PDB file of C-alpha atoms and ligand atoms in Angstrom:
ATOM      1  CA  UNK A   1     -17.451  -0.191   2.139  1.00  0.00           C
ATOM      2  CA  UNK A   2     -19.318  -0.848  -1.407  1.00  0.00           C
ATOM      3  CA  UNK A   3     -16.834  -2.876  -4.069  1.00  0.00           C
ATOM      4  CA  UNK A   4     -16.748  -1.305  -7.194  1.00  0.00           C
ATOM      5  CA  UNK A   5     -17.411  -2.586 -10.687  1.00  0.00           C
ATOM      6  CA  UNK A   6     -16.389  -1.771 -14.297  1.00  0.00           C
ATOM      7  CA  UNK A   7     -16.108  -2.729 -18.033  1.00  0.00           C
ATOM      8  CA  UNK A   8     -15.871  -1.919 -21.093  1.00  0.00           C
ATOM      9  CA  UNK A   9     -13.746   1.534 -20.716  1.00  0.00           C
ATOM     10  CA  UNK A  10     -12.107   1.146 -24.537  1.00  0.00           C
ATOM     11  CA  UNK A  11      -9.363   2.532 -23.036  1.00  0.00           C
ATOM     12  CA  UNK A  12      -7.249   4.353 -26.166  1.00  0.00           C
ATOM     13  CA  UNK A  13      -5.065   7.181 -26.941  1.00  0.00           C
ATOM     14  CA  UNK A  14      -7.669   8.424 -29.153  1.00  0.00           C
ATOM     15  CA  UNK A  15     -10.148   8.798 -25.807  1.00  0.00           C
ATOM     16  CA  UNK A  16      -8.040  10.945 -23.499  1.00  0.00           C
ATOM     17  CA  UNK A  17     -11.944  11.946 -22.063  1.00  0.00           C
ATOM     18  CA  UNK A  18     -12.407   8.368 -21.151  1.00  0.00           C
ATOM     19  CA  UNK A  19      -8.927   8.160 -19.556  1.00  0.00           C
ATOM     20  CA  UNK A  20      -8.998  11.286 -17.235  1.00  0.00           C
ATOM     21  CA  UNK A  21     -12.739   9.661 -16.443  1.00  0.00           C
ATOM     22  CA  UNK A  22     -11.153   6.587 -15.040  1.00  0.00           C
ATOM     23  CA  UNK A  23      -8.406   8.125 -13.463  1.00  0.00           C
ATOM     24  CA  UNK A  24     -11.113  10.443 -11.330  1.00  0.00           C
ATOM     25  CA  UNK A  25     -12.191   7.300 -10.059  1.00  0.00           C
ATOM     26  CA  UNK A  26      -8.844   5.414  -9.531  1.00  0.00           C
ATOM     27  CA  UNK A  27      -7.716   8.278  -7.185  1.00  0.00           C
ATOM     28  CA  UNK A  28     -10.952   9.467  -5.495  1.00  0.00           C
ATOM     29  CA  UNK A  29     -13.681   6.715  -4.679  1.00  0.00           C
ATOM     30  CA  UNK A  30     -11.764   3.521  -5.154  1.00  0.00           C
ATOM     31  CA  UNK A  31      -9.564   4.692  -2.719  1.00  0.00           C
ATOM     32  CA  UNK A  32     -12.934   4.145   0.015  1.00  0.00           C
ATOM     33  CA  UNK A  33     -13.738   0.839  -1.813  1.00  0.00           C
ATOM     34  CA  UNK A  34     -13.611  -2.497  -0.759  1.00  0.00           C
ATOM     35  CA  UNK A  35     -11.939  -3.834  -3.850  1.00  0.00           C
ATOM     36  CA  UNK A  36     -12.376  -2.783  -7.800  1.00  0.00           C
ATOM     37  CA  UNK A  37     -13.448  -5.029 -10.359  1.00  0.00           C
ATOM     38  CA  UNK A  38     -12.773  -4.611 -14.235  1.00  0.00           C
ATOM     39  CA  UNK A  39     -14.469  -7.160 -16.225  1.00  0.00           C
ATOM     40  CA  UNK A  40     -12.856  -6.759 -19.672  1.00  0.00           C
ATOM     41  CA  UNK A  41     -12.428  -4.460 -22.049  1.00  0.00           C
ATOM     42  CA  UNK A  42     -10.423  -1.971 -19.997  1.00  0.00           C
ATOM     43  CA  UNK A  43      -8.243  -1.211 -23.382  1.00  0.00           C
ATOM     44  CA  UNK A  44      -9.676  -0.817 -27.193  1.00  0.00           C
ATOM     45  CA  UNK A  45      -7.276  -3.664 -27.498  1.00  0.00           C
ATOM     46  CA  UNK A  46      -4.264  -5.532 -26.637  1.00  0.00           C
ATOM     47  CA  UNK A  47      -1.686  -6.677 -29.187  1.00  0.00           C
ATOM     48  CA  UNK A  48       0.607  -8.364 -26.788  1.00  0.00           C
ATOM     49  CA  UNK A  49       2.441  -7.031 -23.501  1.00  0.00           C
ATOM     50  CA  UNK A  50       5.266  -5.697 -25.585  1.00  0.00           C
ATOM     51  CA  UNK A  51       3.435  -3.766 -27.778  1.00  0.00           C
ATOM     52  CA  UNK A  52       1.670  -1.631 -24.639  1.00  0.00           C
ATOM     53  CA  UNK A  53       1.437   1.600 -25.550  1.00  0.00           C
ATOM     54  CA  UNK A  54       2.348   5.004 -23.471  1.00  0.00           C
ATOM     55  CA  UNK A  55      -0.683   5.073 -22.258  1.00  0.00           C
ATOM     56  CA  UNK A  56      -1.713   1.480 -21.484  1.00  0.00           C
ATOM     57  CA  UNK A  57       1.222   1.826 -19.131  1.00  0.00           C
ATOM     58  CA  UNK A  58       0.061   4.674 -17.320  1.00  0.00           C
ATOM     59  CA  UNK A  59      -3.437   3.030 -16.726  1.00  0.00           C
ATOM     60  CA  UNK A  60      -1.123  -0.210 -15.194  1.00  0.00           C
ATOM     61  CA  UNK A  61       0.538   2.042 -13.408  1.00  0.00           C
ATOM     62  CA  UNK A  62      -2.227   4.125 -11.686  1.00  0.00           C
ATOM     63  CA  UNK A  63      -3.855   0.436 -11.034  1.00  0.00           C
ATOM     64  CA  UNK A  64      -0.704  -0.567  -9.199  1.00  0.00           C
ATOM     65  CA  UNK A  65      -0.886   2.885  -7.048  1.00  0.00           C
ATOM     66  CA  UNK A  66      -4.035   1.907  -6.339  1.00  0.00           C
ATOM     67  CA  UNK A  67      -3.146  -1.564  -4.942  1.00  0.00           C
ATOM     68  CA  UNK A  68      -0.218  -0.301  -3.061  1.00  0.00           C
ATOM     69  CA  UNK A  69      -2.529   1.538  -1.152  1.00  0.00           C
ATOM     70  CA  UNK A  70      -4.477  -1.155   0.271  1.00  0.00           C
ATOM     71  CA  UNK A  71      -7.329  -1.626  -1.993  1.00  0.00           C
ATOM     72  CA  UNK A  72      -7.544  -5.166  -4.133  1.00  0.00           C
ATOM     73  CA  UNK A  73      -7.600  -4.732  -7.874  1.00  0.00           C
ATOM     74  CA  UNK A  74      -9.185  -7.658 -10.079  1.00  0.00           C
ATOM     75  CA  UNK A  75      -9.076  -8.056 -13.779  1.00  0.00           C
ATOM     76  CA  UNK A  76     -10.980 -10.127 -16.441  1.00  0.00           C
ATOM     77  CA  UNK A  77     -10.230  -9.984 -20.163  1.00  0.00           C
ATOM     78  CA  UNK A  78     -12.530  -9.022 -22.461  1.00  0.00           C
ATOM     79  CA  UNK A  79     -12.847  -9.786 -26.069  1.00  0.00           C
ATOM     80  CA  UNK A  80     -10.225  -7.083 -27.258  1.00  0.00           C
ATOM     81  CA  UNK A  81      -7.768  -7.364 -24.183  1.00  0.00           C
ATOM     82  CA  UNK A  82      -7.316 -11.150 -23.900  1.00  0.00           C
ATOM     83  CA  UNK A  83      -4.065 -11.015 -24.652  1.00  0.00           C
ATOM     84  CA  UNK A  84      -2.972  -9.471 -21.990  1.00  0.00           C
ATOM     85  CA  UNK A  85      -0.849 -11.640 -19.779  1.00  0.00           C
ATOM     86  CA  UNK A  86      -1.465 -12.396 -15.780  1.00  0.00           C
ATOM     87  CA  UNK A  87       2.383 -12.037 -15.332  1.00  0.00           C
ATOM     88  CA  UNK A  88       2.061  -8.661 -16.562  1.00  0.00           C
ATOM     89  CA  UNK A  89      -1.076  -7.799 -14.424  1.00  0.00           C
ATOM     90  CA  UNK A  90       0.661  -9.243 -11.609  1.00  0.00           C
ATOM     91  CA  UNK A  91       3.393  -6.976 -11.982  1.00  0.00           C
ATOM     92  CA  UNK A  92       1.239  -3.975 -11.084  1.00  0.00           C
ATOM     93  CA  UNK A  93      -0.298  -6.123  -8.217  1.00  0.00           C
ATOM     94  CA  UNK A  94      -3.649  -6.655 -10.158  1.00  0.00           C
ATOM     95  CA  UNK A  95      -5.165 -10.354  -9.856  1.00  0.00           C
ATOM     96  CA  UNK A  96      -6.601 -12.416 -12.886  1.00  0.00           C
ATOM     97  CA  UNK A  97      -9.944 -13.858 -12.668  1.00  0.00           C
ATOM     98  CA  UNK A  98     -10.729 -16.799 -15.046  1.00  0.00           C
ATOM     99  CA  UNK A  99     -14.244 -15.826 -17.236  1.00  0.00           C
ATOM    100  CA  UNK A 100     -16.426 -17.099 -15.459  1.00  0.00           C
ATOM    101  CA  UNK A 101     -15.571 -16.909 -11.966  1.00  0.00           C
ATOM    102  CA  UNK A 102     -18.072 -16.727  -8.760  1.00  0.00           C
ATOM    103  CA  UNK A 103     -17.200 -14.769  -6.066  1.00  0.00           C
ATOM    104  CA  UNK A 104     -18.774 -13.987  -2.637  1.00  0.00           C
ATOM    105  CA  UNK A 105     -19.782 -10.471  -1.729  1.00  0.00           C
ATOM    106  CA  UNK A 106     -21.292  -9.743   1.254  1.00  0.00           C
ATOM    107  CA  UNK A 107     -22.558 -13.600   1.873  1.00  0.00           C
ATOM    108  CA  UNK A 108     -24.337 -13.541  -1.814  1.00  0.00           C
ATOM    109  CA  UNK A 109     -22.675 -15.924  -4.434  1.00  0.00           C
ATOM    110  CA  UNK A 110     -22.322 -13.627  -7.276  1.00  0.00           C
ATOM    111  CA  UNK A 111     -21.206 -15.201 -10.841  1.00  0.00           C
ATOM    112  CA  UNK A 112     -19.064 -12.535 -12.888  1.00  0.00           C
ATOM    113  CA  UNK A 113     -18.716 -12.847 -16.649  1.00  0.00           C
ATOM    114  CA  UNK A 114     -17.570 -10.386 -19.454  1.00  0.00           C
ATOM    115  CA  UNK A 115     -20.724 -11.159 -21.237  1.00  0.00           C
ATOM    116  CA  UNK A 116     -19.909 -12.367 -24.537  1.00  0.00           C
ATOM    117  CA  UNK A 117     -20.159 -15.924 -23.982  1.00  0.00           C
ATOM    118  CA  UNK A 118     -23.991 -15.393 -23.372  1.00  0.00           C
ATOM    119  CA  UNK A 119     -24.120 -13.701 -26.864  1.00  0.00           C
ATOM    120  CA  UNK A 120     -24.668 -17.108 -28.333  1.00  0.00           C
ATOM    121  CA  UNK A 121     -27.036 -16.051 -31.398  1.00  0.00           C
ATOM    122  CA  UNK A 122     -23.930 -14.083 -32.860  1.00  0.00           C
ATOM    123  CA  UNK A 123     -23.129 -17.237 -34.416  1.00  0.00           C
ATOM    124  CA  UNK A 124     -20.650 -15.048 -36.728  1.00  0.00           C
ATOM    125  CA  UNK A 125     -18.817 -13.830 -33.381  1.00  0.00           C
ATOM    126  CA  UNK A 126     -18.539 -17.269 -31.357  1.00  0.00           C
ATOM    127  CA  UNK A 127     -17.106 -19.016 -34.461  1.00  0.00           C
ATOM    128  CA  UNK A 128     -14.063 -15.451 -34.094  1.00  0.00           C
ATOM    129  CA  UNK A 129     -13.571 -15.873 -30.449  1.00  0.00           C
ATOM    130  CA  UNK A 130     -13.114 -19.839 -30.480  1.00  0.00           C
ATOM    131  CA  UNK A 131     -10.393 -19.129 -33.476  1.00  0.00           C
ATOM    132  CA  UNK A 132      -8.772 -16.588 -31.270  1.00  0.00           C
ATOM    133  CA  UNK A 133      -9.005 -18.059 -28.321  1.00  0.00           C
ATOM    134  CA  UNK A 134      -7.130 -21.180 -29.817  1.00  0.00           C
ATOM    135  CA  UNK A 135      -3.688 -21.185 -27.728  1.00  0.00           C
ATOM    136  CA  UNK A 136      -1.413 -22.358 -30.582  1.00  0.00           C
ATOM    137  CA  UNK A 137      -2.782 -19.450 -32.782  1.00  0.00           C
ATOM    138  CA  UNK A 138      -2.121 -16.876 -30.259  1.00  0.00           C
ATOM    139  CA  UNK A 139       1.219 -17.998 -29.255  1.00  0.00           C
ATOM    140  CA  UNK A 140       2.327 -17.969 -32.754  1.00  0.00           C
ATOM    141  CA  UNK A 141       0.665 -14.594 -33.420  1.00  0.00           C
ATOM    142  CA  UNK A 142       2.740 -13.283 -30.187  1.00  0.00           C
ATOM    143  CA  UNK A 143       5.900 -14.419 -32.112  1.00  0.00           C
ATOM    144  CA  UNK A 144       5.289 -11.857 -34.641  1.00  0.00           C
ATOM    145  CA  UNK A 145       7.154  -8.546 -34.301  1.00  0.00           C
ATOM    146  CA  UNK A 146       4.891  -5.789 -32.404  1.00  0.00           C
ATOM    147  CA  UNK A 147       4.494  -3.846 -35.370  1.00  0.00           C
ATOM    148  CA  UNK A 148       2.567  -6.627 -37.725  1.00  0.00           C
ATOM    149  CA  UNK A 149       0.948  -7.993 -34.766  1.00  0.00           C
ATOM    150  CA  UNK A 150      -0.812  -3.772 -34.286  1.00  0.00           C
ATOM    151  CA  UNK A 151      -1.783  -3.233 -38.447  1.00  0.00           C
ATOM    152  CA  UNK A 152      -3.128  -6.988 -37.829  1.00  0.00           C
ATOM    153  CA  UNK A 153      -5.352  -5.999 -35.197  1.00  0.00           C
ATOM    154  CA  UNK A 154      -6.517  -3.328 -36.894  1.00  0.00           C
ATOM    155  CA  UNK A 155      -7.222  -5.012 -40.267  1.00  0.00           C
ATOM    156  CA  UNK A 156      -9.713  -7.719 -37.628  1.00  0.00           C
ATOM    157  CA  UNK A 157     -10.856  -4.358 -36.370  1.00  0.00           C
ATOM    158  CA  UNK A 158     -12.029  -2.783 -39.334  1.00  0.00           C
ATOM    159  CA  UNK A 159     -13.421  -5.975 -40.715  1.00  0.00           C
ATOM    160  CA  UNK A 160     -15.563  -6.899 -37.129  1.00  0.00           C
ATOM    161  CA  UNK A 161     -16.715  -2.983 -37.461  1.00  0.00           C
ATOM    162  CA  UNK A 162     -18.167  -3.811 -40.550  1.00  0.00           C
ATOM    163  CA  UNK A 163     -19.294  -7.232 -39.414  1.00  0.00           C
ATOM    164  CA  UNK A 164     -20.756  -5.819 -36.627  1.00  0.00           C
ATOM    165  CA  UNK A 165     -22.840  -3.019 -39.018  1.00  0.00           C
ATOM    166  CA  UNK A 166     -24.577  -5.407 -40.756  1.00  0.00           C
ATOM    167  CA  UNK A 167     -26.341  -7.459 -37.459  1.00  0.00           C
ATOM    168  CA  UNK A 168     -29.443  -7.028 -36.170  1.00  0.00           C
ATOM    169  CA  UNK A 169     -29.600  -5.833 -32.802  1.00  0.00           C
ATOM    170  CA  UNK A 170     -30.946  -8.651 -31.054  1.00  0.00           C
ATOM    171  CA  UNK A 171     -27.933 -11.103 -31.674  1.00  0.00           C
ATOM    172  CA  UNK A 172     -26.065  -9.133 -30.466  1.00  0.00           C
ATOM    173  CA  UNK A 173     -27.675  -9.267 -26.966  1.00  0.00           C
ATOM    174  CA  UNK A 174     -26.869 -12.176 -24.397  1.00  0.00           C
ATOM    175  CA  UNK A 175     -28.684 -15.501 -25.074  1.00  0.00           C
ATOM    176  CA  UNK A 176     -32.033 -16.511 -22.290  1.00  0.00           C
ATOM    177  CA  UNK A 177     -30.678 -19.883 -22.875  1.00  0.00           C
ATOM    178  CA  UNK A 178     -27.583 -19.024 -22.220  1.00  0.00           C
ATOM    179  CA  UNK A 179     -27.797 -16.884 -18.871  1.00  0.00           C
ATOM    180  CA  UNK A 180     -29.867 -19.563 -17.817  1.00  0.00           C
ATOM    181  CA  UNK A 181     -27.597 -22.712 -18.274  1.00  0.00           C
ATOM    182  CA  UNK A 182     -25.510 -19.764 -16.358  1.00  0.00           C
ATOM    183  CA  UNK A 183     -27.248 -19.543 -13.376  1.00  0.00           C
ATOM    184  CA  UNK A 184     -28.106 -23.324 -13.194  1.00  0.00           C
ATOM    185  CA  UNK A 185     -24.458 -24.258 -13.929  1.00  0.00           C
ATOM    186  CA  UNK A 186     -23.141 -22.200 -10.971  1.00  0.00           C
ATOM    187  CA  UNK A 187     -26.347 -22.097  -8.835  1.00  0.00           C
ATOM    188  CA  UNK A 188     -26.122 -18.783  -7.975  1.00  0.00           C
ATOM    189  CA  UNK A 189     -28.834 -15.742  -8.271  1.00  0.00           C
ATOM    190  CA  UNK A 190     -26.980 -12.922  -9.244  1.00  0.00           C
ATOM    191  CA  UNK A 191     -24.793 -12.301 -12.213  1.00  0.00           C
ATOM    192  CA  UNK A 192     -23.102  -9.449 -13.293  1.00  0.00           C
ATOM    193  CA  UNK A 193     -21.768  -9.038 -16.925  1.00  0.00           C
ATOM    194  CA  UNK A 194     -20.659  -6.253 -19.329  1.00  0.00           C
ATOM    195  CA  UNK A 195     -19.679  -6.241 -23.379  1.00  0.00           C
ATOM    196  CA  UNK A 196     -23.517  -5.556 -24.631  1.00  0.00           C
ATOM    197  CA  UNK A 197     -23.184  -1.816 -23.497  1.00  0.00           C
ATOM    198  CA  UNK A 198     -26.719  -2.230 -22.195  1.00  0.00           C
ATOM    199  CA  UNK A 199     -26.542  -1.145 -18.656  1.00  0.00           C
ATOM    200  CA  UNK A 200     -29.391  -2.242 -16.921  1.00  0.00           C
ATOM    201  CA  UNK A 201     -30.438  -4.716 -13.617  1.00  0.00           C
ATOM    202  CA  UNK A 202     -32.933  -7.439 -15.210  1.00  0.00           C
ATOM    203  CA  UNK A 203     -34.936  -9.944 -13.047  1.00  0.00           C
ATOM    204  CA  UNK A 204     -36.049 -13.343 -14.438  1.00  0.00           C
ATOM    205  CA  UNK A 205     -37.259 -16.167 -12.591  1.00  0.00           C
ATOM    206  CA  UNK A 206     -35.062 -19.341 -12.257  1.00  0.00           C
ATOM    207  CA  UNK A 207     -37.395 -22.051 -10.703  1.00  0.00           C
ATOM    208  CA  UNK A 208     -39.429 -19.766  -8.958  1.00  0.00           C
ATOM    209  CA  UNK A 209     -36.705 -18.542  -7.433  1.00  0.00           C
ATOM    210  CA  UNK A 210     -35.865 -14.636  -8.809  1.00  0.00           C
ATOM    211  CA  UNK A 211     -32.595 -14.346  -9.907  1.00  0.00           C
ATOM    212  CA  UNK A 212     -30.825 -10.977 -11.095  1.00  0.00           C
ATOM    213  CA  UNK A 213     -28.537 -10.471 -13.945  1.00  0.00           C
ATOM    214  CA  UNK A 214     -26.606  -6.744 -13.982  1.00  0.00           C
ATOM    215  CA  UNK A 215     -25.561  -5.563 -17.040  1.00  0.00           C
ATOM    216  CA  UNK A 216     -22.543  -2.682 -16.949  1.00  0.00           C
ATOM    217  CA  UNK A 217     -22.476   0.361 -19.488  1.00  0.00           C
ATOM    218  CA  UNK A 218     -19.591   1.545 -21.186  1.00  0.00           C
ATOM    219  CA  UNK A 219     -17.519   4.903 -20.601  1.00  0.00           C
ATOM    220  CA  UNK A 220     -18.183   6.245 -23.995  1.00  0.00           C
ATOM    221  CA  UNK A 221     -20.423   9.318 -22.955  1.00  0.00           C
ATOM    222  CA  UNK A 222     -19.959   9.114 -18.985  1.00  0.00           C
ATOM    223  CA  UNK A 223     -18.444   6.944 -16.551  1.00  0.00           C
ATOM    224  CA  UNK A 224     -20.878   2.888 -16.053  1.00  0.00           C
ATOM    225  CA  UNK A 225     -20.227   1.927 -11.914  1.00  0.00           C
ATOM    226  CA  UNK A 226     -21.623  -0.545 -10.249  1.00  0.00           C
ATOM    227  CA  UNK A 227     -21.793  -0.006  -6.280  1.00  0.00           C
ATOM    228  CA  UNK A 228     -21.995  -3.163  -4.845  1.00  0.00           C
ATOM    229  CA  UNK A 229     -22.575  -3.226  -1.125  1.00  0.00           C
ATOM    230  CA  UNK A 230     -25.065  -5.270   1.421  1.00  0.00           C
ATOM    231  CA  UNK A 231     -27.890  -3.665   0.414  1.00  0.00           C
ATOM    232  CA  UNK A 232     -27.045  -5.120  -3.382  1.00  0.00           C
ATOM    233  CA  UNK A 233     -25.881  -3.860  -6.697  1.00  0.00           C
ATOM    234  CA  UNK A 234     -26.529   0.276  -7.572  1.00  0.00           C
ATOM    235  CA  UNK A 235     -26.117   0.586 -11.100  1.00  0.00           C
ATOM    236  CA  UNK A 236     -24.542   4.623 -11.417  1.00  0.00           C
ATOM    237  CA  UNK A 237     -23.202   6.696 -13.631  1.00  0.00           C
ATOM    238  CA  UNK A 238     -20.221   9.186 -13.053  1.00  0.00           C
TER     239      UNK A 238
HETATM  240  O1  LP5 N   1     -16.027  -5.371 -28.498  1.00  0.00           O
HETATM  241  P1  LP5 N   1     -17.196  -4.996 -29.308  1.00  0.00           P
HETATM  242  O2  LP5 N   1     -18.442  -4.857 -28.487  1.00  0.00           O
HETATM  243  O3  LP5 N   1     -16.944  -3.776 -30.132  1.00  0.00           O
HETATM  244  O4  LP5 N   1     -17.486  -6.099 -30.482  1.00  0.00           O
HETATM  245  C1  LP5 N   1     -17.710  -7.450 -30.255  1.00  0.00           C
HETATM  246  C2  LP5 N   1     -17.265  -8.347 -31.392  1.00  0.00           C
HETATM  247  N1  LP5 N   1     -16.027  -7.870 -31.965  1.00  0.00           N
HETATM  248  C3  LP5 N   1     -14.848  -8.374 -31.588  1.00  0.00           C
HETATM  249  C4  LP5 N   1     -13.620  -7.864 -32.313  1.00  0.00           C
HETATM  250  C5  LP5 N   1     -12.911  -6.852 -31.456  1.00  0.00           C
HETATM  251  O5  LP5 N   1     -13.794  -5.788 -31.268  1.00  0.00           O
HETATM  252  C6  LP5 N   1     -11.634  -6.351 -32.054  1.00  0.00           C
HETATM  253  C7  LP5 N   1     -10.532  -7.331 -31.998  1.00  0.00           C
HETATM  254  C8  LP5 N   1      -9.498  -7.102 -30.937  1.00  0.00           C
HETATM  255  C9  LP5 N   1      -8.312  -7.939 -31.278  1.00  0.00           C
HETATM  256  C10 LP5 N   1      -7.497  -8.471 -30.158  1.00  0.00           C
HETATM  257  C11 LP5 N   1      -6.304  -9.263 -30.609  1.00  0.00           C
HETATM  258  C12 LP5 N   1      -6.609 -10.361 -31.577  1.00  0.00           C
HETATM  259  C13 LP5 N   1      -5.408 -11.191 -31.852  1.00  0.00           C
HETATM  260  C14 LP5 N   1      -5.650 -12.533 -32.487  1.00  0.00           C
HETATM  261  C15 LP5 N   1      -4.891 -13.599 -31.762  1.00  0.00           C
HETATM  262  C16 LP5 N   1      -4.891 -14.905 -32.396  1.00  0.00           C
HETATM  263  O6  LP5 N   1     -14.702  -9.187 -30.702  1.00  0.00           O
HETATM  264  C17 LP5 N   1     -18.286  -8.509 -32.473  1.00  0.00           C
HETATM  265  C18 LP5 N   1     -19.640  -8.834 -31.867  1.00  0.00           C
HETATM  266  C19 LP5 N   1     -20.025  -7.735 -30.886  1.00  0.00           C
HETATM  267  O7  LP5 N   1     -19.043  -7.643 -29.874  1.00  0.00           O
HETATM  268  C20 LP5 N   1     -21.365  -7.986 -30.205  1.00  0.00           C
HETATM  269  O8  LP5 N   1     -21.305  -9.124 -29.375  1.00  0.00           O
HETATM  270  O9  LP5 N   1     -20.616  -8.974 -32.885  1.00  0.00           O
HETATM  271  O10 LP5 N   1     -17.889  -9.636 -33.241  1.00  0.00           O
HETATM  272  C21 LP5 N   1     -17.496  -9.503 -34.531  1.00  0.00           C
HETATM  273  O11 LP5 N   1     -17.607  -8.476 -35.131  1.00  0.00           O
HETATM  274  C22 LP5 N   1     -16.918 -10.761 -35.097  1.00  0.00           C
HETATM  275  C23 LP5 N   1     -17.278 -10.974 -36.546  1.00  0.00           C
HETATM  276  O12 LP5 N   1     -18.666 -11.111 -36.732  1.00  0.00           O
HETATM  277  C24 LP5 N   1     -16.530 -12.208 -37.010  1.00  0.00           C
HETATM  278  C25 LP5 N   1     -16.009 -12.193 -38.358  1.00  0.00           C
HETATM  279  C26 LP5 N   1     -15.005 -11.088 -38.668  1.00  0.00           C
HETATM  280  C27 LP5 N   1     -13.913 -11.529 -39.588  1.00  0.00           C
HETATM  281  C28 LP5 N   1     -12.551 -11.230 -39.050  1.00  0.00           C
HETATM  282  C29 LP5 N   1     -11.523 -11.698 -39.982  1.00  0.00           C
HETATM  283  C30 LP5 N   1     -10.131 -11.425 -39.564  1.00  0.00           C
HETATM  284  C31 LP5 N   1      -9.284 -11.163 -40.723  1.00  0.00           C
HETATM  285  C32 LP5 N   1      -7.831 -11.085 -40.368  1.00  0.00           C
HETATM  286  C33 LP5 N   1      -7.080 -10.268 -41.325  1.00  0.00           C
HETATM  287  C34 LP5 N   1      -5.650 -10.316 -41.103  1.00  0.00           C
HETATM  288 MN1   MN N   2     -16.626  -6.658 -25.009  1.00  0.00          MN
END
């Protein structure tokens, strides 16, 4: 059976398309897959547990259905749902994987990322996630009531969407550097990352030895799956 991956679904109220597309997948072919992977960015955003919405919970909750019936469900945060807590996730049955983490599928060491740790030439963005990735900072933003802690994620949203107009294209792509320290660091051959929105399988040679890095799409216009089996990754869309 193949094991399924996804990312960046931008899961929101406002995207009740992208919802029913996930939710075709939750109960049809995950329920003949090995496991299901989500490497980040499964909501628009996560202002704390408490402040879930409707709607986050119903995603949870269709997760945990999925789980109870036998198939393994794996998270990784993303850059807009970091805050969401393993406890939580755990709740619903879903595991946390630590970004990065290697895992073995079908006797290939495979390195999974959500991607924007490669995106080293967005100097702009690396200098944002270290600041919110800073413990003490989130810990005291979590303190604030639900309601400041939402208008102050959108206030960072509006001002990275206008950040994020004004960069060239290419920074915003993943780093060679970068995905090659990767691959060295872990000394793997196959990687599989999301965040750029660039769905695509690339080759590069490592040493003379070809390695494979596999991008995942997002779900804005259809549904970015990757079918991962023993015959390798099949990059789809639904
Ligand atoms: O996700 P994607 O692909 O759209 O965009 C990213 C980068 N953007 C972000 C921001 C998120 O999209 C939105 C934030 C979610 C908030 C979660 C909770 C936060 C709580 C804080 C806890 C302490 O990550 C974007 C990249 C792009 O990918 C491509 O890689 O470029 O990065 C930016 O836009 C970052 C800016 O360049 C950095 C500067 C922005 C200034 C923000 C000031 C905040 C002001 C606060 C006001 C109260
Ligand atoms: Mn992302």
């Amino acid at each position: 059976m193949p094991t399924l991956f996804v990312s960046d679904l931008h899961l929101s109220p406002e995207r009740p398309d992208i919802t029913a597309r996930f939710r075709t997948l939750l109960e049809g072919e995950a329920h003949k897959a090995e496991a299901l992977y989500i490497l980040g960015d499964l909501f628009e955003f996560w202002a704390g547990d408490d402040a879930a919405s409707a709607d986050d919970l119903e995603t949870l909750d269709a997760l945990g259905a999925l789980r109870a019936s036998g198939i393994p469900v794996y998270f990784m945060a993303g850059n807009r749902d970091f805050l969401i807590t393993p406890a939580v996730l755990q709740r619903y049955g879903i595991k946390t994987l630590l970004d990065p983490t290697v895992v073995d599928l079908y006797g290939t060491r495979v390195v999974l990322l959500h991607g924007d740790s490669l995106c080293t030439d967005d100097v702009a963005y690396q200098r944002f996630r270290r600041v919110v990735h800073q413990r003490w900072l989130q810990r005291l933003f979590l303190r604030l009531p639900a309601k400041m802690r939402k208008d102050t994620v959108a206030k960072i949203r509006r001002r990275t969407a206008q950040s994020v107009a004004q960069k060239p294209m290419a920074i915003m792509d993943v780093n060679d550097d970068a995905v090659r320290a990767c691959f060295r660091r872990f000394g793997v051959n196959t990687m599989i990352h999301g965040h750029t929105h660039r769905p695509a399988i690339h080759t590069l040679d490592m040493d003379r030895q070809a390695c494979r890095r596999i991008v995942l799409g997002d779900w804005f216009q259809q549904a970015s799956v990757l079918r991962y089996d023993e015959t390798g990754g099949h990059l789809e869309t639904r």
